[in-house]
Structures are given as C-alpha cells and as structure tokens.
CSV table of C-alpha atoms in Angstrom, one decimal:
chain,number,residue,atom,x,y,z
A,9,MET,CA,20.9,27.5,114.6
A,10,VAL,CA,23.7,25.1,114.7
A,11,ALA,CA,26.3,27.4,113.0
A,12,PRO,CA,25.9,30.2,115.7
A,13,ASN,CA,26.2,27.7,118.6
A,14,MET,CA,29.3,26.2,117.0
A,15,SER,CA,30.9,29.6,116.2
A,16,GLN,CA,30.2,30.7,119.9
A,17,THR,CA,31.9,27.4,121.1
A,18,ILE,CA,34.8,27.8,119.0
A,19,HIS,CA,35.3,31.5,119.9
A,20,ARG,CA,35.0,30.6,123.7
A,21,LYS,CA,37.5,27.7,123.2
A,22,ASP,CA,39.9,30.2,121.4
A,23,SER,CA,39.7,32.7,124.2
A,24,GLU,CA,40.8,29.9,126.7
A,25,VAL,CA,43.8,28.8,124.7
A,26,GLY,CA,46.1,31.5,125.9
A,27,PRO,CA,48.8,33.7,124.2
A,28,THR,CA,49.2,33.3,120.5
A,29,MET,CA,52.6,32.4,119.0
A,30,ARG,CA,52.9,36.0,117.9
A,31,GLN,CA,52.4,37.3,121.4
A,32,GLN,CA,54.9,34.6,122.6
A,33,GLY,CA,57.4,35.7,120.0
A,34,LEU,CA,57.1,39.5,120.7
A,35,ALA,CA,57.5,38.8,124.5
A,36,GLY,CA,60.7,36.9,123.8
A,37,MET,CA,62.1,39.6,121.5
A,38,PHE,CA,61.2,42.3,124.1
A,39,TYR,CA,63.1,40.4,126.8
A,40,ALA,CA,66.1,39.6,124.6
A,41,THR,CA,66.5,43.2,123.5
A,42,THR,CA,66.0,44.5,127.0
A,43,SER,CA,68.5,42.0,128.5
A,44,PHE,CA,71.0,42.7,125.8
A,45,SER,CA,71.0,46.4,126.5
A,46,ILE,CA,71.2,46.2,130.1
A,47,MET,CA,74.1,43.7,130.1
A,48,PHE,CA,76.3,45.9,128.2
A,49,MET,CA,75.3,49.1,130.1
A,50,ASN,CA,76.1,47.2,133.5
A,51,LYS,CA,79.4,46.0,132.2
A,52,ILE,CA,80.4,49.5,130.9
A,53,VAL,CA,79.5,51.1,134.3
A,54,LEU,CA,81.1,48.3,136.4
A,55,THR,CA,84.2,47.5,134.3
A,56,SER,CA,85.1,50.2,131.8
A,57,TYR,CA,84.4,53.1,134.4
A,58,HIS,CA,85.4,50.9,137.4
A,59,PHE,CA,82.3,51.9,139.4
A,60,PRO,CA,83.1,50.6,142.8
A,61,SER,CA,79.8,49.2,144.0
A,62,PHE,CA,77.4,46.8,142.2
A,63,LEU,CA,75.3,47.0,145.3
A,64,PHE,CA,74.6,50.7,144.9
A,65,LEU,CA,73.8,50.2,141.2
A,66,ALA,CA,71.3,47.5,142.3
A,67,LEU,CA,69.8,49.9,144.7
A,68,CYS,CA,69.3,52.5,142.0
A,69,GLN,CA,67.6,49.9,139.8
A,70,PHE,CA,65.2,49.0,142.6
A,71,VAL,CA,64.4,52.8,143.3
A,72,ALA,CA,63.8,53.2,139.6
A,73,THR,CA,61.4,50.2,139.4
A,74,ILE,CA,59.4,51.4,142.4
A,75,PHE,CA,59.3,55.0,141.0
A,76,CYS,CA,58.2,54.0,137.5
A,77,LEU,CA,55.4,51.6,138.8
A,78,GLU,CA,54.3,54.2,141.3
A,79,ALA,CA,54.2,56.9,138.4
A,80,GLY,CA,52.2,54.5,136.3
A,81,LYS,CA,49.6,53.8,139.0
A,82,THR,CA,49.2,57.5,139.8
A,83,THR,CA,48.6,58.3,136.1
A,84,ASN,CA,46.1,55.4,135.7
A,85,LEU,CA,48.5,53.9,133.2
A,86,ILE,CA,48.5,50.6,135.2
A,87,THR,CA,46.8,49.3,138.2
A,88,TYR,CA,47.7,47.1,141.0
A,89,PRO,CA,46.5,46.5,144.7
A,90,ASP,CA,47.1,49.2,147.2
A,91,PHE,CA,49.8,48.8,149.7
A,92,ASP,CA,49.2,46.2,152.5
A,93,MET,CA,51.8,44.2,154.6
A,94,LYS,CA,49.7,41.1,153.9
A,95,HIS,CA,50.9,41.2,150.3
A,96,PHE,CA,54.5,40.3,151.6
A,97,TRP,CA,53.2,36.6,152.3
A,98,LYS,CA,51.6,36.8,148.6
A,99,VAL,CA,55.0,37.3,147.0
A,100,PHE,CA,57.2,35.5,149.6
A,101,PRO,CA,59.9,34.0,148.9
A,102,LEU,CA,60.3,35.8,145.7
A,103,PRO,CA,61.8,39.0,147.1
A,104,PHE,CA,64.8,37.2,148.6
A,105,ILE,CA,65.2,35.1,145.4
A,106,PHE,CA,65.0,38.2,143.3
A,107,MET,CA,67.6,40.2,145.3
A,108,LEU,CA,70.1,37.2,145.1
A,109,ASN,CA,69.5,37.0,141.5
A,110,THR,CA,70.1,40.8,141.0
A,111,LEU,CA,73.2,40.9,143.2
A,112,THR,CA,75.0,37.8,141.9
A,113,GLY,CA,74.1,38.9,138.2
A,114,LEU,CA,75.7,42.3,138.7
A,115,GLY,CA,78.6,40.8,140.7
A,116,GLY,CA,79.4,38.3,137.9
A,117,THR,CA,79.1,40.9,135.2
A,118,GLN,CA,81.7,43.0,137.1
A,119,LYS,CA,84.2,40.2,137.4
A,120,ILE,CA,83.9,38.0,134.4
A,121,SER,CA,84.3,38.8,130.6
A,122,ILE,CA,80.9,38.9,128.8
A,123,PRO,CA,81.7,35.9,126.6
A,124,MET,CA,82.5,33.6,129.7
A,125,PHE,CA,79.6,35.2,131.6
A,126,THR,CA,77.2,34.3,128.8
A,127,VAL,CA,78.4,30.8,128.4
A,128,LEU,CA,78.5,30.1,132.2
A,129,ARG,CA,74.8,31.2,132.3
A,130,ARG,CA,73.9,28.2,130.3
A,131,PHE,CA,73.7,26.3,133.5
A,132,SER,CA,70.6,28.2,134.6
A,133,ILE,CA,68.8,26.2,131.9
A,134,VAL,CA,69.6,22.9,133.7
A,135,PHE,CA,68.5,24.3,137.0
A,136,THR,CA,65.3,25.6,135.5
A,137,MET,CA,64.3,22.3,133.8
A,138,ILE,CA,64.9,20.4,137.2
A,139,LEU,CA,62.8,23.1,139.1
A,140,GLU,CA,60.0,23.2,136.5
A,141,GLY,CA,59.8,19.4,136.6
A,142,TRP,CA,59.6,19.3,140.2
A,143,LEU,CA,57.3,22.2,141.0
A,144,LEU,CA,55.3,22.7,137.8
A,145,GLY,CA,55.2,19.1,136.6
A,146,ASN,CA,56.8,20.3,133.1
A,147,VAL,CA,59.0,17.5,131.7
A,148,SER,CA,61.3,18.3,128.7
A,149,SER,CA,61.7,16.1,125.6
A,150,ARG,CA,64.7,14.3,124.8
A,151,ASN,CA,65.5,16.6,121.9
A,152,VAL,CA,65.5,19.5,124.4
A,153,LYS,CA,67.6,17.8,126.9
A,154,PHE,CA,70.2,16.9,124.2
A,155,CYS,CA,70.4,20.7,123.2
A,156,VAL,CA,70.9,21.6,126.8
A,157,PHE,CA,73.6,19.0,127.1
A,158,LEU,CA,75.4,20.7,124.0
A,159,MET,CA,75.2,24.1,125.8
A,160,VAL,CA,76.5,22.9,129.0
A,161,PHE,CA,79.3,20.7,127.4
A,162,GLY,CA,80.5,23.7,125.4
A,163,ALA,CA,80.3,25.9,128.6
A,164,LEU,CA,82.5,23.3,130.5
A,165,VAL,CA,85.1,23.1,127.6
A,166,ALA,CA,85.3,26.9,127.6
A,167,ALA,CA,85.6,27.1,131.3
A,168,VAL,CA,88.5,24.7,131.5
A,169,ASP,CA,90.6,26.8,129.3
A,170,ASP,CA,89.6,30.3,130.7
A,171,LEU,CA,92.8,32.1,131.2
A,172,SER,CA,90.9,35.0,132.9
A,173,PHE,CA,89.5,32.7,135.5
A,174,ASP,CA,88.1,34.5,138.6
A,175,MET,CA,86.9,32.4,141.5
A,176,ALA,CA,84.7,35.0,143.0
A,177,GLY,CA,83.1,35.7,139.6
A,178,TYR,CA,82.5,32.0,138.9
A,179,THR,CA,80.8,31.6,142.3
A,180,PHE,CA,78.6,34.6,141.7
A,181,ILE,CA,77.6,33.2,138.2
A,182,MET,CA,76.7,29.7,139.6
A,183,ILE,CA,74.7,31.1,142.3
A,184,ASN,CA,73.0,33.6,139.8
A,185,ASN,CA,72.1,30.3,137.7
A,186,LEU,CA,70.3,28.9,140.6
A,187,ALA,CA,68.5,32.1,141.6
A,188,THR,CA,67.5,32.7,138.0
A,189,ALA,CA,65.8,29.3,137.9
A,190,ALA,CA,64.2,29.7,141.1
A,191,ASN,CA,63.0,33.2,140.2
A,192,GLY,CA,61.5,32.1,136.9
A,193,VAL,CA,59.7,29.2,138.3
A,194,VAL,CA,58.3,31.1,141.4
A,195,ILE,CA,57.2,34.0,139.1
A,196,LYS,CA,55.3,31.5,136.9
A,197,LYS,CA,53.5,30.0,140.1
A,198,LYS,CA,52.8,33.5,141.5
A,199,LEU,CA,51.3,34.9,138.2
A,200,GLU,CA,49.2,31.9,137.9
A,201,SER,CA,47.2,32.9,141.2
A,202,LYS,CA,46.5,36.2,139.6
A,203,GLU,CA,46.1,37.9,143.0
A,204,LEU,CA,48.4,40.7,142.5
A,205,GLY,CA,48.8,40.7,138.6
A,206,THR,CA,51.9,41.3,136.7
A,207,PHE,CA,52.6,45.0,138.1
A,208,GLY,CA,51.6,44.1,141.5
A,209,LEU,CA,53.9,41.3,141.8
A,210,MET,CA,56.8,43.4,140.3
A,211,TYR,CA,56.0,46.3,142.7
A,212,TYR,CA,55.8,44.4,145.9
A,213,ASN,CA,58.6,42.0,145.0
A,214,THR,CA,60.9,45.1,144.4
A,215,LEU,CA,59.5,47.0,147.4
A,216,PHE,CA,60.0,44.1,149.9
A,217,SER,CA,63.5,43.4,148.4
A,218,PHE,CA,64.7,46.9,148.9
A,219,PRO,CA,65.2,47.1,152.8
A,220,LEU,CA,67.3,44.0,152.8
A,221,LEU,CA,69.4,45.2,149.9
A,222,LEU,CA,69.9,48.6,151.7
A,223,PHE,CA,70.9,46.8,154.8
A,224,ILE,CA,73.6,44.9,152.9
A,225,PHE,CA,74.9,47.9,151.2
A,226,VAL,CA,75.3,49.8,154.5
A,227,TYR,CA,76.8,46.8,156.2
A,228,GLN,CA,79.4,46.4,153.4
A,229,GLY,CA,80.4,50.2,154.1
A,230,GLU,CA,80.6,51.0,150.3
A,231,TRP,CA,79.0,54.5,150.8
A,232,GLY,CA,82.4,56.2,151.0
A,233,SER,CA,83.7,54.7,147.7
A,234,VAL,CA,80.5,55.7,146.0
A,235,VAL,CA,80.7,59.3,147.0
A,236,GLU,CA,84.3,59.6,146.2
A,237,PHE,CA,83.9,58.0,142.7
A,238,ALA,CA,85.8,60.3,140.3
A,239,ASP,CA,83.3,60.3,137.3
A,240,TRP,CA,80.1,61.5,138.7
A,241,GLY,CA,80.7,64.7,136.6
A,242,ASN,CA,81.4,62.6,133.5
A,243,PHE,CA,78.2,62.9,131.1
A,244,TYR,CA,79.0,59.6,129.3
A,245,PHE,CA,79.3,57.7,132.7
A,246,LEU,CA,76.0,59.4,134.0
A,247,PHE,CA,74.2,58.4,130.6
A,248,TYR,CA,75.2,54.7,131.2
A,249,PHE,CA,74.5,54.8,134.9
A,250,VAL,CA,71.1,56.3,134.6
A,251,GLY,CA,70.3,54.0,131.6
A,252,ALA,CA,71.3,50.9,133.6
A,253,SER,CA,69.2,52.0,136.5
A,254,VAL,CA,66.1,52.8,134.4
A,255,MET,CA,66.5,49.6,132.1
A,256,GLY,CA,66.5,47.5,135.5
A,257,PHE,CA,62.7,48.3,135.6
A,258,VAL,CA,62.2,47.5,131.9
A,259,LEU,CA,64.1,44.2,132.2
A,260,ASN,CA,62.1,43.2,135.3
A,261,PHE,CA,58.9,43.9,133.4
A,262,SER,CA,60.1,42.0,130.3
A,263,ILE,CA,61.0,39.0,132.4
A,264,PHE,CA,57.6,38.8,134.2
A,265,HIS,CA,55.9,39.4,130.8
A,266,CYS,CA,57.8,36.7,128.9
A,267,THR,CA,57.5,34.3,131.7
A,268,LYS,CA,53.8,34.8,131.9
A,269,VAL,CA,53.1,34.3,128.2
A,270,ASN,CA,55.9,31.6,127.6
A,271,SER,CA,57.4,29.6,130.6
A,272,ALA,CA,60.3,30.0,133.0
A,273,LEU,CA,62.4,27.6,130.9
A,274,THR,CA,61.8,29.5,127.6
A,275,THR,CA,62.5,32.9,129.4
A,276,THR,CA,65.7,31.5,130.6
A,277,VAL,CA,66.8,30.1,127.2
A,278,ILE,CA,65.8,33.4,125.4
A,279,GLY,CA,68.2,35.0,127.8
A,280,CYS,CA,71.0,32.7,126.7
A,281,LEU,CA,70.1,33.0,122.9
A,282,LYS,CA,70.4,36.7,122.9
A,283,ASN,CA,73.8,36.2,124.3
A,284,VAL,CA,74.9,34.7,120.9
A,285,LEU,CA,75.1,38.3,119.7
A,286,SER,CA,76.4,39.7,122.9
A,287,THR,CA,79.2,37.0,123.0
A,288,TYR,CA,80.8,37.9,119.8
A,289,ILE,CA,80.5,41.7,120.4
A,290,GLY,CA,82.1,41.2,123.9
A,291,MET,CA,85.0,39.3,122.4
A,292,VAL,CA,85.7,42.3,120.0
A,293,ALA,CA,84.5,45.3,121.7
A,294,LEU,CA,85.7,44.8,125.3
A,295,PRO,CA,89.2,44.1,126.7
A,296,ASP,CA,88.7,41.5,129.2
A,297,TYR,CA,88.2,38.4,127.0
A,298,VAL,CA,91.5,36.3,126.7
A,299,PHE,CA,91.3,34.1,123.5
A,300,THR,CA,92.4,30.6,123.3
A,301,ILE,CA,91.5,27.9,120.8
A,302,ALA,CA,89.8,25.6,123.4
A,303,ASN,CA,87.8,28.3,124.9
A,304,PHE,CA,86.7,29.8,121.6
A,305,ALA,CA,85.6,26.3,120.6
A,306,GLY,CA,83.7,25.6,123.8
A,307,VAL,CA,81.9,28.9,123.3
A,308,ASN,CA,80.8,28.0,119.9
A,309,VAL,CA,79.6,24.7,120.8
A,310,SER,CA,77.5,26.2,123.5
A,311,ILE,CA,76.1,28.6,121.0
A,312,PHE,CA,75.2,26.0,118.6
A,313,GLY,CA,73.4,24.3,121.4
A,314,SER,CA,71.2,27.4,122.1
A,315,LEU,CA,70.3,27.8,118.5
A,316,LEU,CA,69.3,24.1,118.1
A,317,TYR,CA,67.2,24.6,121.2
A,318,SER,CA,65.4,27.4,119.9
A,319,TYR,CA,64.5,25.4,116.7
A,320,VAL,CA,63.4,22.3,118.7
A,321,LYS,CA,61.4,24.4,121.0
A,322,PHE,CA,59.6,26.2,118.0
A,323,LYS,CA,58.8,22.9,116.4
A,324,GLU,CA,57.4,21.5,119.6
A,325,GLN,CA,55.3,24.6,120.1
A,326,GLN,CA,54.0,24.4,116.6
A,327,THR,CA,52.9,20.7,117.2
A,328,ALA,CA,51.3,21.5,120.4
A,329,LYS,CA,49.2,24.2,119.0
A,330,ALA,CA,48.2,22.2,115.9
A,331,GLY,CA,46.8,19.4,117.8
A,332,PRO,CA,44.4,21.0,120.3
A,333,ALA,CA,43.3,23.4,117.8
A,334,LEU,CA,41.2,20.7,116.0
A,335,LEU,CA,39.7,19.2,119.0
A,336,PRO,CA,36.8,21.8,119.8
A,337,MET,CA,35.4,21.6,116.3
A,338,THR,CA,35.6,17.9,116.2
A,339,ARG,CA,33.7,17.6,119.5
A,340,ASP,CA,31.0,20.0,118.4
A,341,ASN,CA,30.5,18.2,115.0
A,342,SER,CA,30.2,14.8,116.6
A,343,ARG,CA,27.6,16.3,119.0
A,344,ASP,CA,25.6,17.9,116.3
C-alpha cells in the first residue's frame, strides 16, 4: 500500500511544480521568433517605405488583436470572460503601460537603426530587475548582475560613438525600456491572479487601450498623411503592413505566454537575445546603420553580455529544478 501512496504524492507534487524546462524553452523561442519578425516588418513599413504614422500602425495592430481574439472566442477555440466594465479595474493600469510600450517601441523603430535600437533596449533589463525586486521580491544573483552590467556597458560605449544619433529616437527607446519593464512585471502579477486568464487579459488590455490611442491619433492630425500615402496600391507594402498588423497580435500573445511560464526578466532578456541575429542583419541589410570602430565594439560587448546571461540563467534554472525535485520523495520516505 505504500507504493501507490508514494506515487500519488509524487504525481501531485509534480503537477504543482509548474512549467517544464521544455515548455519554458518553447515559449521563449516562440517569443523570440515573433519579436524578430515583427521588428523587421515594422522597420520596413516605417523606414524603407517611409510610412508617415506609427500611431496608425499601432491602431491597426490593436484592431487585429481584438478581431483575432473575438474570432477565437466565437469559434470556441479560446475562452475568456464576457465584456463587463468592471474588468477595467482588473487590468488597470496595464492598458496605459501597454499603449505607452507599443507607441514608444514603434517610434524608436522609425527613428533609430536596428543595431542601435537593439543595443539600447538592453536598459530594459536593468529596469525589469529593479521592478521585479521591488514588486515581486525576485533578487538576481551576482552573476546575472555582472552579465547585465556587460550589456549596459557595451550599449553605453556604442551610444557614445553613434554617428546617426537622434534625440527623439533615443528618448522613445528609453521610455520604451521603462514601459517594457513595467509591462512585464504587471502582466506577471495580473496573470498570477488568474481572474481573466491569458486571453482575457490580452483582450481587455487591448480593448481598453484602444480609445486612448485613437484619441491621440486624431489629436495629432495624422489621418490626412495616412490617406495621401502613395504606396497603398503597392502589393509589397501591403504585405508588410498587414503582416506587421497581424503579427502585433501574435507578439502580444507570445509576450503574455512567455511571461507566464518564465518570468518578466526572462522575457525581457529573450527579447534582447534575439537581437543578436537582428543586429547583424540590420547592419548589412538596412541602410541606416553608420559604422565606427567604437560603436561596433560596444555593440559586440553588449551582445556578449546577452549570450553570457542566457548561459548563467540556464545553469541557475537547472540548479533550482534539481534541488526541489528530490524533496517530495525524501519527505515521503522519511514518513514511511
């Protein structure tokens, strides 16, 4: 009779452990691939085709997200709570943070080269570490802090010798870093409550963000430039524009999912890690990167810090999972 009880106890404990390393890895890869794709689509739309309004692109991404979630619920592919204004307070203040994160990210993408954009985004890791420690009680190890120092140091070296410096672009990115950190940590806290679920949080977050974003778009008076844009009849532009709009939904889902099964900090750093590839592609494939030795060296130091961080976090997760796995059986054996 002992063996069945022990098996049941171990099974129950395993079910409470949470996501496996494989699930965490797949969630990270999904987010990295999605983020990589939408970054280049946004860049092509806003820079290569000189689309005049990143606000309108953001609106289209929000509409696509709401439509996809509504369609999924109508066809019973997904579920989330029916509309109720009380849900606003369940997601607050996430809609405002989310909107700020989206707008500053697109604004930075429009004005800064992808290599510099990706390097400056390293600062979001610092802000995430601070917020996770303050709000969630998560304290990073010395090794993690050293890796983050390398990333930020490389970013500073690259920024000092950036010949394509754009003050507005840098401002967008630094605000985006703060918004990304806040967005990740608040998502983690909201998902832990399990009131709305992943899809419900996505839906109401986007729905309640939309009116404010629409107001800003109308206030800025950009509708005329959008209507007069010359490439609406260009098939290739439409392909990238529609792709960027739909991928906005996929990216949002991947962020929520990765944050749920990993952590806000891990999601933030995965976003920086995928930039290793996008940085070098951006240097070669897009015309707005200006090469200097100091800038290139800083970019590579920052990338090395990102790679080192991924190794350190992987080892820490292995150690953390190996320790608790032995505890349930040890306690059961001692009790028997």
